mmCIF file of C-alpha atoms and ligand atoms in Angstrom:
data_model
loop_
_atom_site.group_PDB
_atom_site.id
_atom_site.type_symbol
_atom_site.label_atom_id
_atom_site.label_comp_id
_atom_site.label_asym_id
_atom_site.label_seq_id
_atom_site.Cartn_x
_atom_site.Cartn_y
_atom_site.Cartn_z
ATOM 1 C CA MET N 23 -0.052 -0.035 -0.089
ATOM 2 C CA LYS N 24 1.355 3.396 -0.618
ATOM 3 C CA LYS N 25 2.932 5.719 2.213
ATOM 4 C CA ILE N 26 0.675 8.928 2.605
ATOM 5 C CA ILE N 27 1.209 11.827 4.536
ATOM 6 C CA ILE N 28 -1.860 11.601 7.589
ATOM 7 C CA ALA N 29 -2.288 15.586 9.280
ATOM 8 C CA ILE N 30 -4.196 15.075 12.540
ATOM 9 C CA ASP N 31 -5.444 18.496 13.996
ATOM 10 C CA GLY N 32 -7.694 19.452 16.550
ATOM 11 C CA HIS N 33 -8.506 20.829 20.072
ATOM 12 C CA SER N 34 -6.302 20.163 23.104
ATOM 13 C CA SER N 35 -7.374 16.563 24.759
ATOM 14 C CA THR N 36 -8.982 15.583 22.484
ATOM 15 C CA GLY N 37 -6.646 12.551 22.101
ATOM 16 C CA LYS N 38 -4.514 13.079 18.668
ATOM 17 C CA SER N 39 -1.594 11.775 20.078
ATOM 18 C CA THR N 40 -3.447 8.729 21.374
ATOM 19 C CA LEU N 41 -5.177 7.977 17.912
ATOM 20 C CA ALA N 42 -1.645 9.157 16.303
ATOM 21 C CA LYS N 43 0.473 6.484 18.145
ATOM 22 C CA GLN N 44 -2.551 3.509 17.182
ATOM 23 C CA LEU N 45 -2.353 4.488 13.202
ATOM 24 C CA ALA N 46 1.572 4.900 13.400
ATOM 25 C CA ALA N 47 1.958 1.320 15.127
ATOM 26 C CA SER N 48 -0.814 -0.758 12.606
ATOM 27 C CA LEU N 49 0.690 1.143 9.602
ATOM 28 C CA ASN N 50 4.438 0.809 10.716
ATOM 29 C CA TYR N 51 4.120 4.662 10.069
ATOM 30 C CA ILE N 52 6.452 7.620 12.249
ATOM 31 C CA HIS N 53 4.593 9.000 14.685
ATOM 32 C CA VAL N 54 5.572 13.070 15.803
ATOM 33 C CA ASP N 55 3.618 14.863 18.551
ATOM 34 C CA SER N 56 4.236 18.449 17.371
ATOM 35 C CA GLY N 57 2.604 19.846 20.708
ATOM 36 C CA ALA N 58 5.491 17.884 22.544
ATOM 37 C CA MET N 59 7.719 20.467 20.536
ATOM 38 C CA TYR N 60 6.656 23.328 21.974
ATOM 39 C CA ARG N 61 6.226 22.034 25.120
ATOM 40 C CA ALA N 62 9.876 20.886 24.925
ATOM 41 C CA VAL N 63 10.963 24.284 23.822
ATOM 42 C CA THR N 64 8.785 25.822 27.106
ATOM 43 C CA LEU N 65 10.012 23.270 29.598
ATOM 44 C CA PHE N 66 13.873 24.456 28.063
ATOM 45 C CA GLY N 67 12.619 28.168 28.424
ATOM 46 C CA LEU N 68 11.308 27.761 32.316
ATOM 47 C CA LYS N 69 14.722 25.438 32.916
ATOM 48 C CA GLU N 70 16.642 28.012 31.888
ATOM 49 C CA GLY N 71 15.099 30.984 33.745
ATOM 50 C CA LEU N 72 13.861 32.417 30.587
ATOM 51 C CA ILE N 73 10.056 32.072 31.559
ATOM 52 C CA SER N 74 8.474 32.858 34.719
ATOM 53 C CA GLU N 75 5.230 33.931 36.605
ATOM 54 C CA THR N 76 7.190 37.570 36.034
ATOM 55 C CA HIS N 77 9.388 36.926 33.145
ATOM 56 C CA PHE N 78 9.819 36.085 29.642
ATOM 57 C CA ASP N 79 12.632 36.541 27.870
ATOM 58 C CA VAL N 80 11.303 36.198 23.822
ATOM 59 C CA ASN N 81 14.549 37.156 22.411
ATOM 60 C CA ALA N 82 16.506 34.819 24.398
ATOM 61 C CA LEU N 83 14.072 31.794 23.978
ATOM 62 C CA ILE N 84 13.893 32.450 19.816
ATOM 63 C CA SER N 85 17.705 32.277 20.024
ATOM 64 C CA ALA N 86 18.082 29.057 21.644
ATOM 65 C CA VAL N 87 15.580 27.260 19.697
ATOM 66 C CA GLN N 88 17.813 27.471 16.699
ATOM 67 C CA THR N 89 20.616 25.145 18.621
ATOM 68 C CA LEU N 90 17.822 22.640 20.772
ATOM 69 C CA GLN N 91 18.167 19.262 19.695
ATOM 70 C CA MET N 92 14.854 17.274 19.229
ATOM 71 C CA GLU N 93 14.735 13.881 18.088
ATOM 72 C CA PHE N 94 11.874 11.454 18.241
ATOM 73 C CA LYS N 95 13.563 8.322 19.401
ATOM 74 C CA THR N 96 12.486 4.738 21.204
ATOM 75 C CA ASN N 97 12.857 4.521 24.535
ATOM 76 C CA GLU N 98 13.218 1.569 27.099
ATOM 77 C CA ASN N 99 9.856 1.018 27.155
ATOM 78 C CA GLN N 100 9.737 0.259 22.997
ATOM 79 C CA THR N 101 7.260 3.660 23.016
ATOM 80 C CA THR N 102 8.411 6.582 20.919
ATOM 81 C CA ALA N 103 9.353 9.674 22.956
ATOM 82 C CA LEU N 104 11.026 12.924 22.521
ATOM 83 C CA PHE N 105 14.678 13.967 23.550
ATOM 84 C CA LEU N 106 15.736 17.004 23.950
ATOM 85 C CA ASN N 107 19.412 18.025 24.203
ATOM 86 C CA GLY N 108 19.917 13.928 24.235
ATOM 87 C CA SER N 109 17.392 13.666 27.650
ATOM 88 C CA GLU N 110 13.787 12.301 27.361
ATOM 89 C CA VAL N 111 11.341 14.731 28.503
ATOM 90 C CA SER N 112 8.172 12.705 28.116
ATOM 91 C CA SER N 113 6.680 13.139 31.240
ATOM 92 C CA GLU N 114 8.177 16.223 32.341
ATOM 93 C CA ILE N 115 6.895 17.905 29.157
ATOM 94 C CA ARG N 116 2.991 17.521 30.604
ATOM 95 C CA SER N 117 3.199 19.051 33.755
ATOM 96 C CA MET N 118 0.553 21.822 34.267
ATOM 97 C CA THR N 119 3.380 24.428 34.508
ATOM 98 C CA VAL N 120 4.473 24.022 31.152
ATOM 99 C CA SER N 121 0.515 23.680 29.753
ATOM 100 C CA ASN N 122 0.064 26.991 31.416
ATOM 101 C CA PHE N 123 2.735 28.570 29.454
ATOM 102 C CA VAL N 124 2.864 26.826 25.960
ATOM 103 C CA SER N 125 0.306 28.603 24.622
ATOM 104 C CA GLN N 126 2.556 31.866 24.775
ATOM 105 C CA VAL N 127 5.272 30.103 23.064
ATOM 106 C CA ALA N 128 3.550 28.503 20.456
ATOM 107 C CA ALA N 129 2.683 31.865 19.375
ATOM 108 C CA ILE N 130 5.828 33.130 18.842
ATOM 109 C CA PRO N 131 6.145 33.350 14.835
ATOM 110 C CA GLU N 132 10.156 32.576 15.049
ATOM 111 C CA ILE N 133 9.606 29.313 17.036
ATOM 112 C CA ARG N 134 6.816 28.413 14.643
ATOM 113 C CA ILE N 135 9.144 29.069 11.390
ATOM 114 C CA ARG N 136 11.772 26.977 13.097
ATOM 115 C CA LEU N 137 9.939 23.818 14.516
ATOM 116 C CA VAL N 138 7.728 23.953 10.763
ATOM 117 C CA GLU N 139 11.088 23.291 9.099
ATOM 118 C CA ALA N 140 12.070 20.803 11.352
ATOM 119 C CA GLN N 141 8.433 19.098 11.003
ATOM 120 C CA ARG N 142 8.606 19.320 7.301
ATOM 121 C CA GLN N 143 12.078 17.375 7.023
ATOM 122 C CA MET N 144 10.620 14.765 9.503
ATOM 123 C CA GLY N 145 7.428 14.006 6.637
ATOM 124 C CA ALA N 146 9.760 14.174 3.603
ATOM 125 C CA LYS N 147 9.583 10.531 3.175
ATOM 126 C CA LYS N 148 5.971 10.380 3.701
ATOM 127 C CA GLY N 149 4.427 7.270 6.224
ATOM 128 C CA ILE N 150 3.800 9.710 8.653
ATOM 129 C CA VAL N 151 1.374 10.368 11.150
ATOM 130 C CA MET N 152 1.820 14.049 12.372
ATOM 131 C CA ASP N 153 -0.630 15.743 15.247
ATOM 132 C CA GLY N 154 -0.690 19.105 16.363
ATOM 133 C CA ARG N 155 -2.719 22.581 15.719
ATOM 134 C CA ASP N 156 -1.725 23.757 11.888
ATOM 135 C CA ILE N 157 -0.660 19.951 10.475
ATOM 136 C CA GLY N 158 -3.376 20.209 7.804
ATOM 137 C CA THR N 159 -3.395 23.924 7.206
ATOM 138 C CA VAL N 160 0.572 24.987 7.531
ATOM 139 C CA VAL N 161 3.300 22.210 7.648
ATOM 140 C CA PHE N 162 1.516 19.845 5.459
ATOM 141 C CA PRO N 163 -0.914 21.691 3.194
ATOM 142 C CA ASN N 164 -1.090 18.912 0.757
ATOM 143 C CA ALA N 165 -1.134 15.599 2.905
ATOM 144 C CA GLU N 166 -3.379 13.200 1.768
ATOM 145 C CA LEU N 167 -5.480 12.793 4.682
ATOM 146 C CA LYS N 168 -6.303 15.626 7.002
ATOM 147 C CA ILE N 169 -8.369 15.037 10.312
ATOM 148 C CA PHE N 170 -9.943 17.715 12.475
ATOM 149 C CA MET N 171 -10.946 16.311 15.709
ATOM 150 C CA THR N 172 -13.031 17.630 18.521
ATOM 151 C CA ALA N 173 -14.969 16.889 21.424
ATOM 152 C CA SER N 174 -16.951 18.988 24.056
ATOM 153 C CA ALA N 175 -14.405 20.700 27.070
ATOM 154 C CA GLU N 176 -15.699 18.807 30.016
ATOM 155 C CA THR N 177 -15.058 15.093 28.019
ATOM 156 C CA ARG N 178 -11.640 16.419 27.192
ATOM 157 C CA ALA N 179 -10.803 17.627 30.707
ATOM 158 C CA LYS N 180 -12.361 14.632 32.432
ATOM 159 C CA ARG N 181 -9.829 12.637 30.414
ATOM 160 C CA ARG N 182 -6.928 15.338 31.052
ATOM 161 C CA PHE N 183 -7.425 14.884 34.739
ATOM 162 C CA GLU N 184 -7.510 11.261 34.603
ATOM 163 C CA GLU N 185 -3.915 11.238 32.451
ATOM 164 C CA LEU N 186 -2.647 13.585 35.000
ATOM 165 C CA PHE N 187 -3.975 11.333 37.804
ATOM 166 C CA LYS N 188 -2.929 8.227 36.457
ATOM 167 C CA ASN N 189 0.752 10.186 36.386
ATOM 168 C CA GLY N 190 0.622 10.981 40.235
ATOM 169 C CA GLN N 191 -0.395 14.524 39.647
ATOM 170 C CA HIS N 192 -3.369 15.478 41.607
ATOM 171 C CA VAL N 193 -4.812 18.468 40.222
ATOM 172 C CA ASP N 194 -8.153 20.298 40.416
ATOM 173 C CA TYR N 195 -10.761 19.469 38.042
ATOM 174 C CA ASP N 196 -12.030 22.675 37.406
ATOM 175 C CA ALA N 197 -8.768 23.945 37.129
ATOM 176 C CA VAL N 198 -7.981 21.721 34.027
ATOM 177 C CA LEU N 199 -11.174 22.500 32.764
ATOM 178 C CA ALA N 200 -10.386 26.209 32.980
ATOM 179 C CA ASN N 201 -7.088 25.646 30.942
ATOM 180 C CA ILE N 202 -8.020 23.673 28.237
ATOM 181 C CA LYS N 203 -10.927 26.935 27.697
ATOM 182 C CA SER N 204 -8.121 28.867 27.786
ATOM 183 C CA ARG N 205 -5.753 26.742 25.430
ATOM 184 C CA ASP N 206 -8.661 27.000 23.008
ATOM 185 C CA PHE N 207 -9.118 30.570 23.145
ATOM 186 C CA LYS N 208 -5.799 31.290 22.906
ATOM 187 C CA ASP N 209 -4.890 28.665 19.923
ATOM 188 C CA SER N 210 -7.922 29.885 17.850
ATOM 189 C CA THR N 211 -7.255 33.468 18.037
ATOM 190 C CA ARG N 212 -3.623 34.180 18.086
ATOM 191 C CA LYS N 213 -2.046 35.923 14.431
ATOM 192 C CA LYS N 214 0.409 33.227 13.566
ATOM 193 C CA SER N 215 -1.436 29.705 12.403
ATOM 194 C CA PRO N 216 -4.333 29.948 14.621
ATOM 195 C CA LEU N 217 -6.154 26.611 15.203
ATOM 196 C CA LYS N 218 -8.683 26.208 12.574
ATOM 197 C CA GLN N 219 -9.971 23.611 10.357
ATOM 198 C CA ALA N 220 -8.558 22.711 6.891
ATOM 199 C CA LYS N 221 -11.340 23.308 4.037
ATOM 200 C CA ASP N 222 -10.694 19.247 2.815
ATOM 201 C CA ALA N 223 -10.378 17.965 6.660
ATOM 202 C CA LEU N 224 -12.395 15.321 7.798
ATOM 203 C CA VAL N 225 -14.269 15.819 11.090
ATOM 204 C CA LEU N 226 -13.811 13.599 14.224
ATOM 205 C CA ASP N 227 -16.107 14.332 17.086
ATOM 206 C CA ASN N 228 -15.239 11.693 19.197
ATOM 207 C CA SER N 229 -17.467 12.994 22.749
ATOM 208 C CA ALA N 230 -19.655 9.451 22.322
ATOM 209 C CA LEU N 231 -16.674 6.916 20.518
ATOM 210 C CA THR N 232 -14.906 4.586 22.090
ATOM 211 C CA GLN N 233 -11.133 4.587 21.265
ATOM 212 C CA SER N 234 -11.510 1.337 18.936
ATOM 213 C CA GLU N 235 -14.850 2.834 17.538
ATOM 214 C CA GLN N 236 -12.809 5.865 16.397
ATOM 215 C CA PHE N 237 -9.733 3.683 15.039
ATOM 216 C CA ASP N 238 -11.861 1.808 13.089
ATOM 217 C CA LEU N 239 -13.470 4.704 11.404
ATOM 218 C CA VAL N 240 -10.268 6.399 10.502
ATOM 219 C CA LEU N 241 -9.005 3.160 9.251
ATOM 220 C CA GLY N 242 -11.380 3.059 6.709
ATOM 221 C CA TRP N 243 -10.496 6.797 5.507
ATOM 222 C CA ILE N 244 -6.947 5.539 5.046
ATOM 223 C CA ASN N 245 -7.624 2.804 3.150
ATOM 224 C CA ALA N 246 -10.379 4.886 1.093
ATOM 225 C CA LYS N 247 -7.071 7.729 0.725
ATOM 226 C CA CYS N 248 -4.654 5.238 -0.432
ATOM 227 C CA GLN N 249 -6.777 3.416 -2.884
ATOM 228 C CA GLU N 250 -7.515 6.770 -4.484
HETATM 229 O O1 DC D 325 -1.318 18.973 22.051
HETATM 230 P P1 DC D 325 -0.577 19.775 22.874
HETATM 231 O O2 DC D 325 -2.013 20.025 23.783
HETATM 232 O O3 DC D 325 0.409 19.156 23.464
HETATM 233 O O4 DC D 325 0.190 21.211 22.299
HETATM 234 C C1 DC D 325 0.813 22.076 23.182
HETATM 235 C C2 DC D 325 0.362 23.607 22.557
HETATM 236 O O5 DC D 325 1.136 23.698 21.509
HETATM 237 C C3 DC D 325 -1.029 23.928 22.577
HETATM 238 O O6 DC D 325 -1.121 25.206 23.597
HETATM 239 C C4 DC D 325 -1.086 24.390 21.132
HETATM 240 C C5 DC D 325 0.220 24.501 20.701
HETATM 241 N N1 DC D 325 0.565 23.488 19.457
HETATM 242 C C6 DC D 325 0.660 24.482 17.963
HETATM 243 O O7 DC D 325 0.284 25.857 18.289
HETATM 244 N N2 DC D 325 0.910 24.034 17.102
HETATM 245 C C7 DC D 325 0.856 22.565 16.902
HETATM 246 N N3 DC D 325 1.151 22.348 15.615
HETATM 247 C C8 DC D 325 0.982 21.911 18.081
HETATM 248 C C9 DC D 325 0.778 22.283 19.109
#
């Protein structure tokens, strides 16, 4: 079967990465979670003191991102993980602190340019599933299959809360819901590459779908695209 590019965009915490991971494993494709890359830049900024509650050094962050090394590699648990300057950062990038600052980082045009360039290189040979906010609109406007995922804010907050709880982070559900709503707003109203559905994207509202129903539905879409 021919290899294609699958672009998955949509609101935060709709399970884009979970679906992308399942598809990549079943099709033997590469999976790239582009949100993880914006999170890694945010984590770096926090660790280096370029970002804090009172301070946001945009210029230092822009120059740091030019030399940051980001690589998706298989870790010791045989899952694809993001390595930042050689160290795995998969769980650190999911913290609430990173979540609270990442929209601000993702709104910086120079940072987007650098990350989009890296993402395009990763997809040069096709056979890739990439998830994010601007994959079908900016990164791969010619992707063979574009999916736009959505679900109600409450459904998403509940899922995110459970994921954080499982990782040992005991946060308030209302804080998670507020974070999701605020990210929706920031992601869809920012000037540079706002979250929007590509004209040719297929909409996947998974509020009432199980993971396996969703997986089967999307596999059907992929088979149809690969036969075109
Ligand atoms: O998918 P996520 O929640 O891990 O994404 C983290 C942040 O990065 C979120 O605020 C949106 C932003 N993002 C983006 O602007 N463009 C992408 N391609 C992926 C994520």
